């Protein structure tokens, strides 16, 4: 059974320890960011080749009450990952899944994908995760700290979290934790839900409507969540393209 | 903190006010959330909806500088509705004490006010004494001059309407907080108050905290698990540096700074040692001479003898009533009265109010020694924008400082825990810990005095100052040693051995200690207890998350201060489910009790508030400069012309300086109609001098912003992300507008008042990030502490035509 990260957003204070720890562990350089014409605490503005993890900030007024939602965004390490399924069609073994941990990983080989293929793979992701390093052309995203996990360590983002937002363990244990947290929050937050728990290995507990967190907090309806059957059907399109 | 971080989890109600705990003390929220999991209500009262508010049950916005009005309303609510914990209030606080006839209060002023000196004669605020010199008490609380009745009268003016019109908080929100928090006024419930600089940095800062102290005493929340007054102190080791006296007004262990009114040791001791005639009052400060003599002995070693007053007369003394805080210090520098200086561990050119004045003041120095990891606005002041470095006369020495990960030593956390931290890597290149530098300075100065003499050379040459910095040895000296062979509690200690606890300290020259509060932290028996990492605990301790063998805590490893107030007169815990201590089989179990005397009912006990002369928690606090009760005064710069509670608009005793650059705008000045508050951000540490040089943190918070409501933005024609100019009467600052629903307009005195907020962590040495927000803030301070009013002043804001300080 794969490993799972459970993200309890009801506990997140957006301290961004996870975002920074991710950069530190992967030794990613800083982006030049600005507030000009942006005016938000969410920096950098989006995931990119140097940010595998990004805490998204989303605020709104609801009957005069402010709600400010924090969403530590990262790859969901799907049970059946569209990026890998599609990638395999073009280039077997460029995108792999570690069966022991369930981590979906972009290898060096991903640099061989064309720009069009990258764009298709990016669009196949129901969570808008894949990015590409413009210099090395390697695909980038969260690695679940697979190297750390294989050495008995927690993923960096989980290790630094001070509030219990980020949790890591066996999928069954995390599901159990997620369900129990959901049960205890449901009374106070009628909108509380788990985001696509059956399809992914990074499970978010949300206490507000998903769209009040992030456009891709749950899988986009036209992209999934998918059953294996649904997914295979979508593969027809690129196959045809290749044959042509 | 009276309590400690883990203890927050024991609270039933959590009032976070004057603090943005989740952002500035992220770890605190680990425990806040645990309390919430267990059913506690978490309330955040703050001008801005922050990350703290997001994780609280609800947020209540209030106008900056109106906390006393808010809390005064809560005191009135508690008294009117009899929500206070009666037994606790009668037995453990000074509610029943009768106040002397000279005390009075009229139209915003307490008796004893002298408008010429802007000070109070505090002798007018004394208690009535009986024939034995013991304060008179009326446990029925009916005497109209008893503290509770006077308090009732004082706060009777703080009705919900006046409070609401002043604070901008709707009545229903006030009552929501009052009801929830006041519900802890019983033995089996606890409420905690978490505050930080949002309360201290006002001209009424101390009285903000006093107000909370009054509430906590009324509700019986001091000394109990999940209660307390919890000043959140953070990474900069504020707790440790205060204990060891970073501030000018005290010497180590919270003893007064010698001044010219106390010329001899005897005069100092007499002027500083309280006397109580009440046999039930422990009056712990009666032991001060032992701590003071041991401190002098630690400073002057063998030279210090009983005969020469332990060299007290060699100490430099301040002028009685003189103010040497940084507001006054930099004012003197601005006036050209200071020639040189050492500025280490802070970046005042960014983080002290009225930066424009500060930066000019620093130019007046002939020499300046600094020590930093990176160039800062202070080290590079002479290169600042608009200044020709060739025309600045100051010779600046910048010493490379070791990073805190490059040195070992102790830090004291907010819960008063003394924790050892280990060196991770060696300092790079020639960088050194500050301790090495100070030993280097002092060694050379001592040699110079020895060689050349000068005025009173013994003041320096006799100092027992280490030649080389050794943090372990320093910790041992802080604990203290016997200076001759001594028997203590049946055990023989040799000269030079560690004292086991502060009760071993004496005023006869037989002991030395650099800080009596830390005596017991480094002993012969257990070594350096800051290094302890055992989670061993009893079931009772486990129940409240108390780890007595993890590190060490002052005083005497007591984790919850005033814990004898958590039990009834028979020593039984008011809250059995979360007992802190209990009298069981003839002894105390649980935490280290606040004094080992048996319970009060035995007749051999002592009142639990042992650090106060009379032994009671001080609802009436006659020691402060601005009155024994808290009173609302408007910030010095205020958007209103009237104080709804009295004819006294501002604090009658706030501190100020008056150079040509210390301008203040008039009340409700139409040129500056907007309230500004300033704050830190999670991603940058204090003034940002270190963190702006860490690329990943700068990536997360790259530039100076101003948080403002959509309503104000619309009024001013400003869009989110626009460049703006914020102006006060003292200066102008560029920032990027962050238009957010998290800032709400306030309805104050029947009209709308807008408030904006800005961080102060950006500076010109990190190009394109912005420059000091403190160019806007005023140089005015609290009468007790002279802490500046960073949290409330008046400004205006407009869209910028072009930006020069910020990259676009």
Tab-separated table of N, CA, C and O in Angstrom, chain B residues 190-290:
chain	number	residue	atom	x	y	z
B	190	UNK	N	-10.534	27.681	32.908
B	190	UNK	CA	-9.385	28.580	32.820
B	190	UNK	C	-9.390	29.320	31.488
B	190	UNK	O	-9.753	28.755	30.457
B	191	UNK	N	-9.003	30.560	31.544
B	191	UNK	CA	-8.841	31.350	30.323
B	191	UNK	C	-7.432	31.900	30.280
B	191	UNK	O	-6.888	32.282	31.318
B	192	UNK	N	-6.845	31.917	29.110
B	192	UNK	CA	-5.504	32.478	28.991
B	192	UNK	C	-5.528	33.711	28.100
B	192	UNK	O	-6.379	33.839	27.220
B	193	UNK	N	-4.592	34.598	28.364
B	193	UNK	CA	-4.424	35.800	27.557
B	193	UNK	C	-3.065	35.709	26.884
B	193	UNK	O	-2.054	35.523	27.556
B	194	UNK	N	-3.064	35.782	25.574
B	194	UNK	CA	-1.806	35.779	24.833
B	194	UNK	C	-1.623	37.157	24.212
B	194	UNK	O	-2.456	37.587	23.422
B	195	UNK	N	-0.551	37.827	24.602
B	195	UNK	CA	-0.312	39.165	24.051
B	195	UNK	C	1.143	39.307	23.658
B	195	UNK	O	1.999	38.518	24.046
B	196	UNK	N	1.401	40.340	22.884
B	196	UNK	CA	2.786	40.637	22.518
B	196	UNK	C	2.905	42.142	22.285
B	196	UNK	O	2.297	42.929	23.011
B	197	UNK	N	3.622	42.520	21.240
B	197	UNK	CA	3.935	43.939	21.060
B	197	UNK	C	2.715	44.780	20.707
B	197	UNK	O	2.744	45.999	20.814
B	198	UNK	N	1.639	44.119	20.290
B	198	UNK	CA	0.406	44.848	20.009
B	198	UNK	C	-0.177	45.495	21.255
B	198	UNK	O	-1.020	46.385	21.161
B	199	UNK	N	0.239	45.033	22.417
B	199	UNK	CA	-0.175	45.704	23.652
B	199	UNK	C	0.910	46.613	24.203
B	199	UNK	O	0.625	47.671	24.729
B	200	UNK	N	2.155	46.177	24.065
B	200	UNK	CA	3.205	46.953	24.734
B	200	UNK	C	3.513	48.260	24.013
B	200	UNK	O	3.784	49.265	24.657
B	201	UNK	N	3.444	48.238	22.675
B	201	UNK	CA	3.943	49.395	21.933
B	201	UNK	C	2.900	50.505	21.784
B	201	UNK	O	2.461	50.850	20.688
B	202	UNK	N	2.526	51.037	22.930
B	202	UNK	CA	1.572	52.142	23.004
B	202	UNK	C	2.012	53.069	24.137
B	202	UNK	O	2.717	52.633	25.050
B	203	UNK	N	1.535	54.297	24.121
B	203	UNK	CA	1.810	55.183	25.259
B	203	UNK	C	1.040	54.729	26.497
B	203	UNK	O	1.242	55.255	27.578
B	204	UNK	N	0.156	53.753	26.324
B	204	UNK	CA	-0.526	53.137	27.474
B	204	UNK	C	-0.214	51.641	27.524
B	204	UNK	O	-1.013	50.854	28.024
B	205	UNK	N	0.948	51.255	27.033
B	205	UNK	CA	1.285	49.835	26.891
B	205	UNK	C	1.175	49.054	28.188
B	205	UNK	O	0.556	47.989	28.244
B	206	UNK	N	1.796	49.585	29.235
B	206	UNK	CA	1.799	48.851	30.505
B	206	UNK	C	0.374	48.715	31.032
B	206	UNK	O	-0.005	47.671	31.557
B	207	UNK	N	-0.423	49.762	30.856
B	207	UNK	CA	-1.799	49.698	31.360
B	207	UNK	C	-2.690	48.785	30.508
B	207	UNK	O	-3.690	48.272	31.003
B	208	UNK	N	-2.330	48.577	29.257
B	208	UNK	CA	-3.036	47.545	28.484
B	208	UNK	C	-2.890	46.203	29.196
B	208	UNK	O	-3.853	45.450	29.368
B	209	UNK	N	-1.665	45.920	29.601
B	209	UNK	CA	-1.383	44.630	30.222
B	209	UNK	C	-1.961	44.579	31.631
B	209	UNK	O	-2.478	43.552	32.063
B	210	UNK	N	-1.900	45.701	32.332
B	210	UNK	CA	-2.529	45.792	33.654
B	210	UNK	C	-4.015	45.422	33.547
B	210	UNK	O	-4.551	44.721	34.400
B	211	UNK	N	-4.663	45.925	32.508
B	211	UNK	CA	-6.100	45.644	32.343
B	211	UNK	C	-6.332	44.141	32.266
B	211	UNK	O	-7.273	43.608	32.861
B	212	UNK	N	-5.466	43.471	31.521
B	212	UNK	CA	-5.598	42.021	31.406
B	212	UNK	C	-5.280	41.353	32.733
B	212	UNK	O	-5.914	40.364	33.113
B	213	UNK	N	-4.314	41.911	33.462
B	213	UNK	CA	-3.973	41.372	34.777
B	213	UNK	C	-5.171	41.456	35.711
B	213	UNK	O	-5.473	40.505	36.452
B	214	UNK	N	-5.863	42.581	35.656
B	214	UNK	CA	-7.052	42.759	36.501
B	214	UNK	C	-8.099	41.704	36.143
B	214	UNK	O	-8.668	41.044	37.013
B	215	UNK	N	-8.333	41.535	34.846
B	215	UNK	CA	-9.330	40.556	34.399
B	215	UNK	C	-8.952	39.150	34.871
B	215	UNK	O	-9.772	38.414	35.413
B	216	UNK	N	-7.692	38.805	34.685
B	216	UNK	CA	-7.263	37.455	35.052
B	216	UNK	C	-7.340	37.211	36.551
B	216	UNK	O	-7.641	36.103	36.991
B	217	UNK	N	-7.080	38.241	37.337
B	217	UNK	CA	-7.206	38.080	38.792
B	217	UNK	C	-8.679	37.966	39.186
B	217	UNK	O	-9.043	37.167	40.045
B	218	UNK	N	-9.534	38.771	38.557
B	218	UNK	CA	-10.964	38.702	38.876
B	218	UNK	C	-11.523	37.308	38.563
B	218	UNK	O	-12.365	36.786	39.293
B	219	UNK	N	-11.027	36.733	37.478
B	219	UNK	CA	-11.573	35.443	37.035
B	219	UNK	C	-10.851	34.258	37.687
B	219	UNK	O	-11.174	33.104	37.419
B	220	UNK	N	-9.863	34.562	38.510
B	220	UNK	CA	-9.116	33.474	39.153
B	220	UNK	C	-8.283	32.691	38.168
B	220	UNK	O	-8.114	31.478	38.292
B	221	UNK	N	-7.746	33.384	37.189
B	221	UNK	CA	-7.017	32.696	36.117
B	221	UNK	C	-5.499	32.783	36.248
B	221	UNK	O	-4.787	32.377	35.335
B	222	UNK	N	-5.004	33.307	37.362
B	222	UNK	CA	-3.551	33.359	37.538
B	222	UNK	C	-3.126	32.239	38.472
B	222	UNK	O	-3.736	32.029	39.515
B	223	UNK	N	-2.088	31.530	38.052
B	223	UNK	CA	-1.564	30.434	38.879
B	223	UNK	C	-2.134	29.084	38.491
B	223	UNK	O	-1.704	28.058	39.012
B	224	UNK	N	-3.095	29.094	37.577
B	224	UNK	CA	-3.778	27.845	37.217
B	224	UNK	C	-3.307	27.341	35.855
B	224	UNK	O	-2.787	28.104	35.044
B	225	UNK	N	-3.513	26.050	35.614
B	225	UNK	CA	-3.195	25.481	34.303
B	225	UNK	C	-4.168	26.056	33.276
B	225	UNK	O	-5.373	26.147	33.528
B	226	UNK	N	-3.633	26.474	32.148
B	226	UNK	CA	-4.489	27.042	31.099
B	226	UNK	C	-4.850	28.489	31.338
B	226	UNK	O	-5.698	29.034	30.646
B	227	UNK	N	-4.209	29.113	32.316
B	227	UNK	CA	-4.495	30.525	32.599
B	227	UNK	C	-3.266	31.383	32.390
B	227	UNK	O	-2.378	31.041	31.616
B	228	UNK	N	-3.250	32.499	33.087
B	228	UNK	CA	-2.051	33.331	33.085
B	228	UNK	C	-2.117	34.538	32.189
B	228	UNK	O	-3.045	34.743	31.423
B	229	UNK	N	-1.093	35.343	32.361
B	229	UNK	CA	-0.854	36.481	31.481
B	229	UNK	C	0.363	36.064	30.689
B	229	UNK	O	1.452	35.922	31.248
B	230	UNK	N	0.161	35.849	29.413
B	230	UNK	CA	1.249	35.254	28.661
B	230	UNK	C	1.793	36.173	27.579
B	230	UNK	O	1.240	36.289	26.501
B	231	UNK	N	2.868	36.846	27.952
B	231	UNK	CA	3.609	37.676	27.013
B	231	UNK	C	4.340	36.721	26.087
B	231	UNK	O	5.146	35.928	26.544
B	232	UNK	N	4.042	36.782	24.807
B	232	UNK	CA	4.708	35.881	23.868
B	232	UNK	C	6.041	36.500	23.474
B	232	UNK	O	6.090	37.581	22.910
B	233	UNK	N	7.072	35.794	23.827
B	233	UNK	CA	8.405	36.311	23.514
B	233	UNK	C	9.064	35.289	22.623
B	233	UNK	O	8.829	34.104	22.738
B	234	UNK	N	9.875	35.773	21.714
B	234	UNK	CA	10.219	34.888	20.618
B	234	UNK	C	11.679	34.608	20.431
B	234	UNK	O	12.481	34.620	21.348
B	235	UNK	N	11.973	34.350	19.170
B	235	UNK	CA	13.291	33.899	18.772
B	235	UNK	C	14.409	34.848	19.217
B	235	UNK	O	15.490	34.410	19.553
B	236	UNK	N	14.170	36.177	19.210
B	236	UNK	CA	15.278	37.035	19.628
B	236	UNK	C	15.633	36.919	21.106
B	236	UNK	O	16.377	37.725	21.621
B	237	UNK	N	15.119	35.919	21.808
B	237	UNK	CA	15.545	35.690	23.198
B	237	UNK	C	15.214	36.883	24.082
B	237	UNK	O	15.992	37.274	24.944
B	238	UNK	N	14.048	37.474	23.853
B	238	UNK	CA	13.649	38.640	24.639
B	238	UNK	C	13.605	38.304	26.130
B	238	UNK	O	14.019	39.091	26.972
B	239	UNK	N	13.103	37.105	26.432
B	239	UNK	CA	13.008	36.729	27.844
B	239	UNK	C	14.394	36.701	28.481
B	239	UNK	O	14.613	37.307	29.521
B	240	UNK	N	15.317	36.016	27.837
B	240	UNK	CA	16.665	35.907	28.395
B	240	UNK	C	17.344	37.253	28.495
B	240	UNK	O	17.982	37.572	29.494
B	241	UNK	N	17.186	38.064	27.449
B	241	UNK	CA	17.895	39.343	27.474
B	241	UNK	C	17.277	40.291	28.497
B	241	UNK	O	17.967	41.130	29.060
B	242	UNK	N	15.983	40.144	28.778
B	242	UNK	CA	15.377	40.970	29.825
B	242	UNK	C	15.845	40.489	31.197
B	242	UNK	O	16.208	41.290	32.053
B	243	UNK	N	15.847	39.176	31.382
B	243	UNK	CA	16.315	38.634	32.664
B	243	UNK	C	17.735	39.109	32.963
B	243	UNK	O	18.079	39.399	34.100
B	244	UNK	N	18.554	39.151	31.891
B	244	UNK	CA	19.954	39.526	32.092
B	244	UNK	C	20.183	40.996	31.773
B	244	UNK	O	21.308	41.425	31.595
B	245	UNK	N	19.080	41.739	31.660
B	245	UNK	CA	19.138	43.188	31.680
B	245	UNK	C	19.688	43.822	30.424
B	245	UNK	O	20.736	44.456	30.424
B	246	UNK	N	18.962	43.670	29.368
B	246	UNK	CA	19.305	44.421	28.177
B	246	UNK	C	18.859	45.876	28.338
B	246	UNK	O	19.369	46.766	27.679
B	247	UNK	N	17.898	46.109	29.221
B	247	UNK	CA	17.309	47.439	29.359
B	247	UNK	C	18.030	48.240	30.455
B	247	UNK	O	18.623	47.678	31.353
B	248	UNK	N	17.912	49.555	30.346
B	248	UNK	CA	18.733	50.399	31.207
B	248	UNK	C	18.224	50.522	32.640
B	248	UNK	O	18.960	50.842	33.553
B	249	UNK	N	16.929	50.263	32.849
B	249	UNK	CA	16.353	50.631	34.148
B	249	UNK	C	16.547	49.576	35.234
B	249	UNK	O	16.204	49.804	36.377
B	250	UNK	N	17.076	48.420	34.843
B	250	UNK	CA	17.273	47.370	35.839
B	250	UNK	C	18.656	46.756	35.701
B	250	UNK	O	19.307	46.874	34.662
B	251	UNK	N	19.058	46.071	36.771
B	251	UNK	CA	20.264	45.255	36.745
B	251	UNK	C	19.808	43.803	36.904
B	251	UNK	O	18.650	43.573	37.260
B	252	UNK	N	20.670	42.825	36.609
B	252	UNK	CA	20.192	41.440	36.516
B	252	UNK	C	19.332	40.978	37.698
B	252	UNK	O	19.655	41.248	38.858
B	253	UNK	N	18.263	40.269	37.355
B	253	UNK	CA	17.366	39.742	38.381
B	253	UNK	C	16.282	40.726	38.773
B	253	UNK	O	15.712	40.648	39.856
B	254	UNK	N	15.977	41.676	37.891
B	254	UNK	CA	14.880	42.629	38.108
B	254	UNK	C	15.071	43.490	39.356
B	254	UNK	O	14.155	43.702	40.141
B	255	UNK	N	16.303	43.970	39.522
B	255	UNK	CA	16.575	44.937	40.590
B	255	UNK	C	16.835	46.296	39.944
B	255	UNK	O	17.297	46.383	38.811
B	256	UNK	N	16.523	47.354	40.688
B	256	UNK	CA	16.581	48.697	40.115
B	256	UNK	C	18.003	49.106	39.751
B	256	UNK	O	18.966	48.723	40.427
B	257	UNK	N	18.117	49.898	38.706
B	257	UNK	CA	19.407	50.473	38.330
B	257	UNK	C	19.827	51.487	39.401
B	257	UNK	O	19.027	52.324	39.814
B	258	UNK	N	21.046	51.385	39.881
B	258	UNK	CA	21.503	52.387	40.859
B	258	UNK	C	21.408	53.797	40.279
B	258	UNK	O	21.765	54.017	39.117
B	259	UNK	N	20.876	54.741	41.080
B	259	UNK	CA	20.863	56.142	40.639
B	259	UNK	C	21.508	57.028	41.692
B	259	UNK	O	21.831	56.564	42.790
B	260	UNK	N	21.656	58.284	41.347
B	260	UNK	CA	22.438	59.160	42.233
B	260	UNK	C	21.731	59.466	43.549
B	260	UNK	O	22.324	60.073	44.439
B	261	UNK	N	20.495	59.040	43.706
B	261	UNK	CA	19.824	59.178	44.998
B	261	UNK	C	20.235	58.085	45.978
B	261	UNK	O	19.934	58.155	47.170
B	262	UNK	N	20.859	57.062	45.461
B	262	UNK	CA	21.350	55.962	46.320
B	262	UNK	C	22.872	55.897	46.173
B	262	UNK	O	23.397	55.150	45.348
B	263	UNK	N	23.556	56.696	46.979
B	263	UNK	CA	25.001	56.804	46.798
B	263	UNK	C	25.775	55.639	47.418
B	263	UNK	O	26.879	55.342	46.990
B	264	UNK	N	25.206	55.027	48.456
B	264	UNK	CA	25.933	53.943	49.133
B	264	UNK	C	25.132	52.650	49.042
B	264	UNK	O	23.930	52.655	48.753
B	265	UNK	N	25.830	51.564	49.342
B	265	UNK	CA	25.186	50.245	49.372
B	265	UNK	C	23.980	50.273	50.305
B	265	UNK	O	22.898	49.799	49.965
B	266	UNK	N	24.181	50.866	51.500
B	266	UNK	CA	23.086	50.890	52.480
B	266	UNK	C	21.888	51.676	51.962
B	266	UNK	O	20.746	51.289	52.177
B	267	UNK	N	22.168	52.774	51.297
B	267	UNK	CA	21.056	53.572	50.742
B	267	UNK	C	20.309	52.790	49.666
B	267	UNK	O	19.086	52.830	49.585
B	268	UNK	N	21.061	52.084	48.850
B	268	UNK	CA	20.417	51.286	47.801
B	268	UNK	C	19.525	50.215	48.418
B	268	UNK	O	18.363	50.040	48.044
B	269	UNK	N	20.071	49.503	49.381
B	269	UNK	CA	19.333	48.406	50.010
B	269	UNK	C	18.078	48.938	50.694
B	269	UNK	O	16.985	48.388	50.558
B	270	UNK	N	18.238	50.071	51.396
B	270	UNK	CA	17.089	50.640	52.102
B	270	UNK	C	16.032	51.111	51.094
B	270	UNK	O	14.839	50.892	51.282
B	271	UNK	N	16.474	51.690	50.026
B	271	UNK	CA	15.542	52.228	49.033
B	271	UNK	C	14.869	51.161	48.182
B	271	UNK	O	13.927	51.460	47.450
B	272	UNK	N	15.349	49.939	48.272
B	272	UNK	CA	14.843	48.912	47.351
B	272	UNK	C	14.292	47.663	48.015
B	272	UNK	O	13.879	46.742	47.324
B	273	UNK	N	14.328	47.637	49.333
B	273	UNK	CA	13.888	46.414	50.005
B	273	UNK	C	12.556	46.669	50.709
B	273	UNK	O	12.503	47.410	51.679
B	274	UNK	N	11.489	46.077	50.190
B	274	UNK	CA	10.177	46.338	50.792
B	274	UNK	C	10.052	45.670	52.167
B	274	UNK	O	10.650	44.627	52.416
B	275	UNK	N	9.272	46.312	53.011
B	275	UNK	CA	9.058	45.777	54.358
B	275	UNK	C	7.566	45.537	54.542
B	275	UNK	O	6.753	46.397	54.239
B	276	UNK	N	7.220	44.334	54.997
B	276	UNK	CA	5.823	44.042	55.308
B	276	UNK	C	5.726	43.649	56.775
B	276	UNK	O	6.561	42.911	57.289
B	277	UNK	N	4.699	44.177	57.425
B	277	UNK	CA	4.512	43.814	58.839
B	277	UNK	C	3.504	42.676	58.968
B	277	UNK	O	3.142	42.283	60.064
B	278	UNK	N	3.027	42.193	57.856
B	278	UNK	CA	2.005	41.142	57.883
B	278	UNK	C	2.698	39.785	57.938
B	278	UNK	O	3.394	39.400	56.991
B	279	UNK	N	2.528	39.035	59.046
B	279	UNK	CA	3.223	37.734	59.138
B	279	UNK	C	2.771	36.732	58.071
B	279	UNK	O	3.467	35.752	57.810
B	280	UNK	N	1.629	37.005	57.454
B	280	UNK	CA	1.133	36.091	56.412
B	280	UNK	C	1.704	36.440	55.037
B	280	UNK	O	1.468	35.729	54.062
B	281	UNK	N	2.410	37.543	54.939
B	281	UNK	CA	2.971	37.934	53.643
B	281	UNK	C	4.424	37.490	53.553
B	281	UNK	O	5.248	37.844	54.404
B	282	UNK	N	4.727	36.722	52.528
B	282	UNK	CA	6.108	36.251	52.352
B	282	UNK	C	7.018	37.411	51.955
B	282	UNK	O	8.199	37.415	52.277
B	283	UNK	N	6.451	38.399	51.261
B	283	UNK	CA	7.207	39.594	50.855
B	283	UNK	C	8.593	39.189	50.362
B	283	UNK	O	9.608	39.571	50.936
B	284	UNK	N	8.635	38.397	49.308
B	284	UNK	CA	9.889	37.763	48.904
B	284	UNK	C	11.031	38.746	48.641
B	284	UNK	O	12.202	38.440	48.853
B	285	UNK	N	10.670	39.921	48.200
B	285	UNK	CA	11.744	40.888	47.909
B	285	UNK	C	12.468	41.376	49.168
B	285	UNK	O	13.442	42.113	49.074
B	286	UNK	N	11.990	40.938	50.345
B	286	UNK	CA	12.769	41.245	51.554
B	286	UNK	C	14.159	40.627	51.453
B	286	UNK	O	15.085	41.045	52.128
B	287	UNK	N	14.304	39.618	50.571
B	287	UNK	CA	15.600	38.957	50.420
B	287	UNK	C	16.521	39.663	49.419
B	287	UNK	O	17.607	39.188	49.122
B	288	UNK	N	16.031	40.765	48.876
B	288	UNK	CA	16.799	41.435	47.818
B	288	UNK	C	18.265	41.702	48.188
B	288	UNK	O	19.153	41.507	47.345
B	289	UNK	N	18.553	42.142	49.441
B	289	UNK	CA	19.973	42.390	49.757
B	289	UNK	C	20.871	41.191	49.482
B	289	UNK	O	22.022	41.352	49.059
B	290	UNK	N	20.347	39.983	49.698
B	290	UNK	CA	21.170	38.784	49.458
B	290	UNK	C	21.488	38.638	47.964
B	290	UNK	O	22.583	38.257	47.578
